[in-house]
CSV table of C-alpha atoms and ligand atoms in Angstrom, one decimal:
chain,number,residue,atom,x,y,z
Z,1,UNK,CA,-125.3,150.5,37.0
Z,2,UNK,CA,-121.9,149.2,38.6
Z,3,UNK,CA,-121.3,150.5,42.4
Z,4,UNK,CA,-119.5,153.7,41.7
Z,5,UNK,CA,-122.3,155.1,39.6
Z,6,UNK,CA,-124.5,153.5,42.0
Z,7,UNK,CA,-122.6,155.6,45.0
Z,8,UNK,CA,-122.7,158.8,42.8
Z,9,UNK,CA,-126.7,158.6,42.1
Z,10,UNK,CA,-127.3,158.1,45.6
Z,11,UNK,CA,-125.4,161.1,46.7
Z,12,UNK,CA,-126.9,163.2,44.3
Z,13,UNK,CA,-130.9,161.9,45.4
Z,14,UNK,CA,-129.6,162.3,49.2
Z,15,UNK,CA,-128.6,165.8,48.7
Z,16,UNK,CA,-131.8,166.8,46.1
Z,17,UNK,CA,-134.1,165.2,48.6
Z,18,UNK,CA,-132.0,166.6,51.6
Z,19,UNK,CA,-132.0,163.0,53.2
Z,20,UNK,CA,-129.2,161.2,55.4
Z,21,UNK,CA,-128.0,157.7,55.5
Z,22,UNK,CA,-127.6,156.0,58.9
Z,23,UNK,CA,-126.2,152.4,58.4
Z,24,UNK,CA,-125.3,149.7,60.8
Z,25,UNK,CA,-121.5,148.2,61.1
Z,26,UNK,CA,-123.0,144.6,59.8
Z,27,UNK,CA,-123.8,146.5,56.7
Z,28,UNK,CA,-121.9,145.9,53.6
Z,29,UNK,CA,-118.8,147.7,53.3
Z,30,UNK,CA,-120.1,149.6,50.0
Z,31,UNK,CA,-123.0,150.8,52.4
Z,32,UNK,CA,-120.5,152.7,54.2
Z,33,UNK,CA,-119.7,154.5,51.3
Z,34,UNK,CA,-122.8,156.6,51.5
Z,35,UNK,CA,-123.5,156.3,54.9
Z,36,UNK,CA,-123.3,159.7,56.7
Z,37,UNK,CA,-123.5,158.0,59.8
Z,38,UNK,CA,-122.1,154.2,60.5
Z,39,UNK,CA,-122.3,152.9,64.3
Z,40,UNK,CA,-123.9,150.3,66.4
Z,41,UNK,CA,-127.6,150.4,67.9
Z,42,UNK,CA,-126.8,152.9,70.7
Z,43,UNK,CA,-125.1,155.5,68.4
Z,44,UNK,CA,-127.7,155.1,65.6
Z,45,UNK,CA,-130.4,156.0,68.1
Z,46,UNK,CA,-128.7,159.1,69.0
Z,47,UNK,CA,-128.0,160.0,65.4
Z,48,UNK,CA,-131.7,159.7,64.8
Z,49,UNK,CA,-132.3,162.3,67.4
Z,50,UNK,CA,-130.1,164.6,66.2
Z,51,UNK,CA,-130.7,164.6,62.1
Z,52,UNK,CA,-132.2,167.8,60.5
Z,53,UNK,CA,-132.5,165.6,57.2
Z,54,UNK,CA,-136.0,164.9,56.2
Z,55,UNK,CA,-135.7,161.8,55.2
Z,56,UNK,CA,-133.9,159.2,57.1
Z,57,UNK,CA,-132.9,156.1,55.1
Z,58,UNK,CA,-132.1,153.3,57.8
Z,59,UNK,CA,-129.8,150.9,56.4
Z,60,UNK,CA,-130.0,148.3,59.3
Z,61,UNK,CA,-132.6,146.0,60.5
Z,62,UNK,CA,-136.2,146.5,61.2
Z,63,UNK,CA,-136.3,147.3,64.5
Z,64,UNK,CA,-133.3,149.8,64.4
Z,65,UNK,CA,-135.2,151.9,61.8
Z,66,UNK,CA,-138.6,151.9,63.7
Z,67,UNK,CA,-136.8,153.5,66.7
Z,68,UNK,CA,-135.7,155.9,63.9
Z,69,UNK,CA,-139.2,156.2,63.2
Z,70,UNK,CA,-140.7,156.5,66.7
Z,71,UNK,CA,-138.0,159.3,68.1
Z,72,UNK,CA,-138.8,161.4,64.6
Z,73,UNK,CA,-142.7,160.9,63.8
Z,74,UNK,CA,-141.8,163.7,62.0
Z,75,UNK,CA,-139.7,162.4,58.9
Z,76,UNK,CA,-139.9,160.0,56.5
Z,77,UNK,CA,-138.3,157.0,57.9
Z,78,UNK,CA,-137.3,154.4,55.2
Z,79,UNK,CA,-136.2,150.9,55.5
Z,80,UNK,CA,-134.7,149.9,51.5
Z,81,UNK,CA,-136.3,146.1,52.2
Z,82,UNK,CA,-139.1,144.9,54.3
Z,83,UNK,CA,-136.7,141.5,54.9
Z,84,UNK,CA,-134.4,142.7,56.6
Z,85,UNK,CA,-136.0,141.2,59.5
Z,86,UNK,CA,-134.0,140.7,62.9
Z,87,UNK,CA,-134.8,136.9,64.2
Z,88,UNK,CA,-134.7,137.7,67.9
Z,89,UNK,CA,-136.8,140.6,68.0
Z,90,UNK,CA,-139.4,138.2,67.2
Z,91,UNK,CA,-138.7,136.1,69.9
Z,92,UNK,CA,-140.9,138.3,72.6
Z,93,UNK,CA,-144.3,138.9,72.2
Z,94,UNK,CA,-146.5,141.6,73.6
Z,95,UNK,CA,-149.1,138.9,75.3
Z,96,UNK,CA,-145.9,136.9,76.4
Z,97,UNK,CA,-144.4,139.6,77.8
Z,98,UNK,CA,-147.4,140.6,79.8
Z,99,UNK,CA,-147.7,137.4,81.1
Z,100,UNK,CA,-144.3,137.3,82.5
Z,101,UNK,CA,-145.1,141.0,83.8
Z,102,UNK,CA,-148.1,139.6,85.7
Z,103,UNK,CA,-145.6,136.7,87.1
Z,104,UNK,CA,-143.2,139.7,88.5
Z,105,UNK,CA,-145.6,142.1,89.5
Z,106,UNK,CA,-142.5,144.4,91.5
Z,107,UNK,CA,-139.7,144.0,88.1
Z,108,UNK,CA,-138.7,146.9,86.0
Z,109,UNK,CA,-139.1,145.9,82.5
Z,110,UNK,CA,-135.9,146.6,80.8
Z,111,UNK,CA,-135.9,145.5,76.6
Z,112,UNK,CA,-133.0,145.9,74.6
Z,113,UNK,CA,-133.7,147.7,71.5
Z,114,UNK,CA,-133.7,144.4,69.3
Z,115,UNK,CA,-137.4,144.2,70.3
Z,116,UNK,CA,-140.9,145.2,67.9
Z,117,UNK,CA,-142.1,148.5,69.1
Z,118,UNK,CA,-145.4,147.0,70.8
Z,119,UNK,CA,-143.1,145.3,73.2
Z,120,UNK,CA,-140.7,148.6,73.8
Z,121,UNK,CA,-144.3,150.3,74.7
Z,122,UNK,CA,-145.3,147.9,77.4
Z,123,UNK,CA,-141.8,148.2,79.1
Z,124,UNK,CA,-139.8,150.9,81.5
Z,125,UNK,CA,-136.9,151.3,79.6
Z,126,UNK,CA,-135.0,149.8,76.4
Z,127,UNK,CA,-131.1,149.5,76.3
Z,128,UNK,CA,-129.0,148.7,73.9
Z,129,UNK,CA,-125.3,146.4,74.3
Z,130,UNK,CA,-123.6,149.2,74.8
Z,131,UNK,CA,-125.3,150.7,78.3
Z,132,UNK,CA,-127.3,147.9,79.5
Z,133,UNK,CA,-125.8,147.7,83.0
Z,134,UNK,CA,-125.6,151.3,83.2
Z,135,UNK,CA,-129.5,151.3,82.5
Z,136,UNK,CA,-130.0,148.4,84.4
Z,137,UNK,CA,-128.3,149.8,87.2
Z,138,UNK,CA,-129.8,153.1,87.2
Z,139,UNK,CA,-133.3,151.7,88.1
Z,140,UNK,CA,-134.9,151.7,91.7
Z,141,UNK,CA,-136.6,148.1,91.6
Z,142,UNK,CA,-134.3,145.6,92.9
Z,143,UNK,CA,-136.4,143.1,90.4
Z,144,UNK,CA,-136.2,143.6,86.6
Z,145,UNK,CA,-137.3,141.5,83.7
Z,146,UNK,CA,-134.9,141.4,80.9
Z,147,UNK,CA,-135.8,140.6,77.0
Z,148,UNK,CA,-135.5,139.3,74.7
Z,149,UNK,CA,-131.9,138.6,74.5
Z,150,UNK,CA,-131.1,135.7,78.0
Z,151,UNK,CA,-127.1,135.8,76.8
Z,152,UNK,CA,-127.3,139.3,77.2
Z,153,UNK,CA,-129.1,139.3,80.2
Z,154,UNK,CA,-126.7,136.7,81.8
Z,155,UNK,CA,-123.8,139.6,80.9
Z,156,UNK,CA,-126.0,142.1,83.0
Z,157,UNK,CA,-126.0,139.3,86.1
Z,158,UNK,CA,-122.1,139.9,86.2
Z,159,UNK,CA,-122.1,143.3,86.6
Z,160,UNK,CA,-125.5,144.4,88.7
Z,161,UNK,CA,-126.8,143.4,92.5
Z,162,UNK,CA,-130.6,143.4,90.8
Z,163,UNK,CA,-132.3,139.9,90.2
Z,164,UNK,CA,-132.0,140.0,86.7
Z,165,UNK,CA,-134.9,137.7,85.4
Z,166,UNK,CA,-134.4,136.8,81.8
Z,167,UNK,CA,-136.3,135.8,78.6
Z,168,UNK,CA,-135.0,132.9,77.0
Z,169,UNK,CA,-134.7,134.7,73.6
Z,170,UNK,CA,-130.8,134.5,71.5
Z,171,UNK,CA,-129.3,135.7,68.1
Z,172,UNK,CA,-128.6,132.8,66.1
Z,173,UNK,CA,-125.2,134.7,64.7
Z,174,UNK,CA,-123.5,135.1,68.1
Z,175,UNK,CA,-125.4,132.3,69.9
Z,176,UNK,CA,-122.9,130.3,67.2
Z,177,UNK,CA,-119.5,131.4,68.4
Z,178,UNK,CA,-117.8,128.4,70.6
Z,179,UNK,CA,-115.5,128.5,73.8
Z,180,UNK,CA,-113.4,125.6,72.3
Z,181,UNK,CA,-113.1,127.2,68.7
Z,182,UNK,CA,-112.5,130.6,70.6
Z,183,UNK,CA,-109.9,129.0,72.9
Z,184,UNK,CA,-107.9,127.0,70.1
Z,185,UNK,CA,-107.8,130.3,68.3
Z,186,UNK,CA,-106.0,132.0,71.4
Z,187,UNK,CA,-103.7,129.3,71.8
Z,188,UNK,CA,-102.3,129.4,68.2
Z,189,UNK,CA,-102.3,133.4,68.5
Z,190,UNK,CA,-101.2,134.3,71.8
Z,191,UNK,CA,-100.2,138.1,71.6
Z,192,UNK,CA,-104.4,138.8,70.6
Z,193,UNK,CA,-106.7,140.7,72.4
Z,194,UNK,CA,-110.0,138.9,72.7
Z,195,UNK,CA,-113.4,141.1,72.3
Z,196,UNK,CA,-116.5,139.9,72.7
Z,197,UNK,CA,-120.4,140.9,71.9
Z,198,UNK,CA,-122.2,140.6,75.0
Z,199,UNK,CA,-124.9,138.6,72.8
Z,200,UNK,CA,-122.3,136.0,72.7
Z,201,UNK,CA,-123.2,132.8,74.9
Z,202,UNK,CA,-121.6,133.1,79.1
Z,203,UNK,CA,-118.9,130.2,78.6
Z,204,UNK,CA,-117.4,132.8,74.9
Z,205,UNK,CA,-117.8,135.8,77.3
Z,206,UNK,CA,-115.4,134.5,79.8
Z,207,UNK,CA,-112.7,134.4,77.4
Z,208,UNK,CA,-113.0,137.4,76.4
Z,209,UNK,CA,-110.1,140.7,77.3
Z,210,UNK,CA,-112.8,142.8,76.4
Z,211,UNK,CA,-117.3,142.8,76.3
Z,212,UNK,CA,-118.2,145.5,74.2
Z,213,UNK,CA,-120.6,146.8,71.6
Z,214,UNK,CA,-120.1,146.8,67.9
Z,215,UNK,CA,-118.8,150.4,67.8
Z,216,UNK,CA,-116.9,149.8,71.7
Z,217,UNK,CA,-114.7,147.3,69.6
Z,218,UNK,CA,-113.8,149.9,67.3
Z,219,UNK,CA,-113.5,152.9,69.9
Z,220,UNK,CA,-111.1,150.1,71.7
Z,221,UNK,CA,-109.2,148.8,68.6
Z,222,UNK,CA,-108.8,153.0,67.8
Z,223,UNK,CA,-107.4,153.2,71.3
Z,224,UNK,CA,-105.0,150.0,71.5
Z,225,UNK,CA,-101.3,149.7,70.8
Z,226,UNK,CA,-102.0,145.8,70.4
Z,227,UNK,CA,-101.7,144.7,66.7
Z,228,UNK,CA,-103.8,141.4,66.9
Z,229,UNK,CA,-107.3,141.1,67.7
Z,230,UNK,CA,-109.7,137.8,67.7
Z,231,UNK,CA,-113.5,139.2,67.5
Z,232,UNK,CA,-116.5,137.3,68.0
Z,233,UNK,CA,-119.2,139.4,66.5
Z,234,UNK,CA,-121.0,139.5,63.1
Z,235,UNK,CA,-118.6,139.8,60.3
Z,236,UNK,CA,-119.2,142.9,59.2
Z,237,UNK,CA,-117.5,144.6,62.5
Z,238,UNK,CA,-114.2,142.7,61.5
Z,239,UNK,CA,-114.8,144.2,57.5
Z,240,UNK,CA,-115.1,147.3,59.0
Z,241,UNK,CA,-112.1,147.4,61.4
Z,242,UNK,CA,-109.6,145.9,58.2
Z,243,UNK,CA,-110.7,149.4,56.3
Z,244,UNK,CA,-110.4,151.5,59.1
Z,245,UNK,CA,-106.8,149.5,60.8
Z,246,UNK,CA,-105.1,148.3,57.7
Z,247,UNK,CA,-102.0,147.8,59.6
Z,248,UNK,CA,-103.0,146.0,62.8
Z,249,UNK,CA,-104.7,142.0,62.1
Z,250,UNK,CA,-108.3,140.7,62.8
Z,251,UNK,CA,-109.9,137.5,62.8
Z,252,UNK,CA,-113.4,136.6,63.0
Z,253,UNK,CA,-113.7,133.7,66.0
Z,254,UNK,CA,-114.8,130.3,65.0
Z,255,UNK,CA,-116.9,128.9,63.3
Z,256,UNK,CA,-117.7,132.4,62.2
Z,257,UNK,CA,-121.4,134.1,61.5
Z,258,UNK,CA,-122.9,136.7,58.7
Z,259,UNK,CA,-125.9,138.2,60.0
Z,260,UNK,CA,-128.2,137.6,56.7
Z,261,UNK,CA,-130.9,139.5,57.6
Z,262,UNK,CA,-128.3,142.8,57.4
Z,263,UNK,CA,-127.2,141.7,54.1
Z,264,UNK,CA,-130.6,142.1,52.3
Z,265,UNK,CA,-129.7,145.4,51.8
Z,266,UNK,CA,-127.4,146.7,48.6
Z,267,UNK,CA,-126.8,149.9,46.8
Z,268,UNK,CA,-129.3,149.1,44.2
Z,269,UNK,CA,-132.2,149.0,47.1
Z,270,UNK,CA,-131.2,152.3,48.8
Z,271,UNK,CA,-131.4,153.9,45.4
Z,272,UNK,CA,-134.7,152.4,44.9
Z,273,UNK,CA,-135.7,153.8,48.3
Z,274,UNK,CA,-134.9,157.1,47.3
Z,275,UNK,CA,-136.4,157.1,44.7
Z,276,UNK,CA,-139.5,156.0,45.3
Z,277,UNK,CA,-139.8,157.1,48.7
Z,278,UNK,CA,-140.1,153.4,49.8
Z,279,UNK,CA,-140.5,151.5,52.6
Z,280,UNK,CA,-142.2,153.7,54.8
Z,281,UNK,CA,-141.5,152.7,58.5
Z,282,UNK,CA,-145.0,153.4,60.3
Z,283,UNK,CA,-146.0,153.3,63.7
Z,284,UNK,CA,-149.3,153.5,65.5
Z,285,UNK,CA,-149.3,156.7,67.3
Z,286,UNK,CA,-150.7,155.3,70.6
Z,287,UNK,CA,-147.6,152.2,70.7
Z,288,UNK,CA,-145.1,154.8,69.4
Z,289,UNK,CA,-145.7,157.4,72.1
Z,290,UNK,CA,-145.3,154.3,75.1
Z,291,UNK,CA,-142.7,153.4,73.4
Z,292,UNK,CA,-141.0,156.8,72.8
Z,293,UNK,CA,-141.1,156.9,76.6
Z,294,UNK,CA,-138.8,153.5,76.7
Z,295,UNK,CA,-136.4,155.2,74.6
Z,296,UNK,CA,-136.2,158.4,76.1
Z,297,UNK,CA,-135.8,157.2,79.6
Z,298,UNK,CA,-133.0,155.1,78.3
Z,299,UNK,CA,-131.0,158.0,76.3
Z,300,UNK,CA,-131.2,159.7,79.5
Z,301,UNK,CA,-129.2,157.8,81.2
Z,302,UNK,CA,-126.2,158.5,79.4
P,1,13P,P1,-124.9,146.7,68.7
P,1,13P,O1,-125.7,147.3,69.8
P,1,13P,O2,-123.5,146.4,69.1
P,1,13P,O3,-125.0,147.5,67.5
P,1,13P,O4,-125.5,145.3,68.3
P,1,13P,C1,-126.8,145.2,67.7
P,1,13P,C2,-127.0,143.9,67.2
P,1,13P,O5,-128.0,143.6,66.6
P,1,13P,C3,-126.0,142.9,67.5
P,1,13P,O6,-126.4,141.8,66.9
P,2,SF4,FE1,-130.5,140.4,65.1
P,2,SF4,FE2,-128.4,138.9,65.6
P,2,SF4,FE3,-128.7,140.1,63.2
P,2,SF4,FE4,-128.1,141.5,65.4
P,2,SF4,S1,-126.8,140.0,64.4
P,2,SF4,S2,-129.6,142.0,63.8
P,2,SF4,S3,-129.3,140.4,66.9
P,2,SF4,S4,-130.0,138.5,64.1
């Protein structure tokens, strides 16, 4: 089957089996196609909470459809490849974490989302890059242990009184992006706005005009009479902003970075899914109801 008679199958399954498609910006751009939904972590979570559907295809990573799965034990939550794996959610453990937790007996434990949902149980709140100084700053400990993500956690630091005290986990994708490749691309196009993914190292933050999520960089590109923008985020958010803004001009920031992990997916796996019902994203119920908790505390915040 070529992609349009892929598209057309999966419309017709998503409809029969009265399912919705929530995809990721990093996606591919013929994900989008029949995504009802496309947005960053934040906005994905909310969809999830919101969907009638009974099915839920999650065309993301691994840990964005188990917080699918955990805020709608409900539905049938389905991931179209058990690869698409996200490297730093890996990076925190649950013993680890506890560990630290006995180290800082008086910190808040705030994770971002991009954790496994044994860790989001053992902490007080998750966040995601698009509210985690808001959720940081709407805690009463002055204390608060922040994982995995330390570039993220150093973004926090600049924008909260709390002692932020972080894990030493990264993204290899953004962890990438260079303040010298980032500055020499400013200097040759000087009218750009510059927006950056708070998972980007300190030194590529403090170039930036703007620190946003995936989707922020959209809602501000939507929102901006400037014509040029430099982005330093996977390249999927720069695919995406060329569909949406054929007029205005965006460049990826050196050296560049493809999250692999979001490309395992394609059209001919989500049709699989459908069809077969497959992969079913499960939970133990005693880790998904802590960890429920996490989320729900941190989408009422906003
Ligand atoms: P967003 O919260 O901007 O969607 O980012 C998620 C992510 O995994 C970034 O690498
Ligand atoms: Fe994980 Fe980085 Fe990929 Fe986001 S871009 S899913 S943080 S590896």
């Amino acid at each position: 089957m070529d992609n349009k008679e892929l598209i057309e199958r999966i419309k017709e399954l998503k409809e029969e089996k009265n399912a919705v498609i929530l995809a990721h910006t990093y996606q591919r751009p013929e994900i989008y196609e029949v995504a009802d939904f496309i947005g960053d972590s934040y906005g994905l979570s909310k969809k999830a909470t919101e969907t009638d559907a009974d099915i839920i295809v999650f065309c993301g990573v691994d840990f964005m459809a188990e917080s699918a799965y955990i805020l709608n034990p409900d539905k049938t939550v389905l991931i179209p490849t058990r690869l698409a794996n996200c490297p730093m959610a890996a990076m925190v453990d649950v013993d680890g974490l506890r560990e630290f937790k006995a180290k800082y007996p008086n910190a808040a434990v705030v994770s971002y989302v991009n954790t496994t949902a044994d860790v989001k149980a053992e902490s007080d709140i998750c966040c995601t890059s698009a509210n985690a100084v808001k959720v940081v700053n709407s805690l009463e400990e002055d204390e608060v242990i922040f994982v995995p993500d330390s570039n993220l956690a150093h973004y926090v630091m600049r924008h909260t009184d709390k002692n932020i005290i972080p894990w030493n986990g990264w993204c290899y994708v953004h962890r990438k992006f260079s303040p010298e490749g980032l500055s020499r691309a400013k200097a040759v196009r000087l009218n750009a706005k510059v927006l950056v993914h708070p998972e980007c190292i300190p030194e590529v933050v403090d170039l930036a005009d703007e620190v946003c999520s995936t989707t922020g960089m959209i809602n501000y590109v939507r929102q901006s009479s400037d014509e040029t923008f430099i982005i330093a985020t996977e390249i999927g958010v720069i695919e995406r902003l060329r569909l949406e803004f054929p007029d205005k001009t965006f460049f990826q920031a050196p050296p560049g970075g493809t999250c692999l992990q979001m490309k395992k997916i394609n059209l001919g796996l989500v049709l699989e899914a459908l069809e077969k019902e497959q992969f079913k994203i499960k939970v133990p119920e005693d880790i998904r109801v802590r960890a429920k908790k996490a989320l729900d505390r941190m989408l009422d915040v906003d």
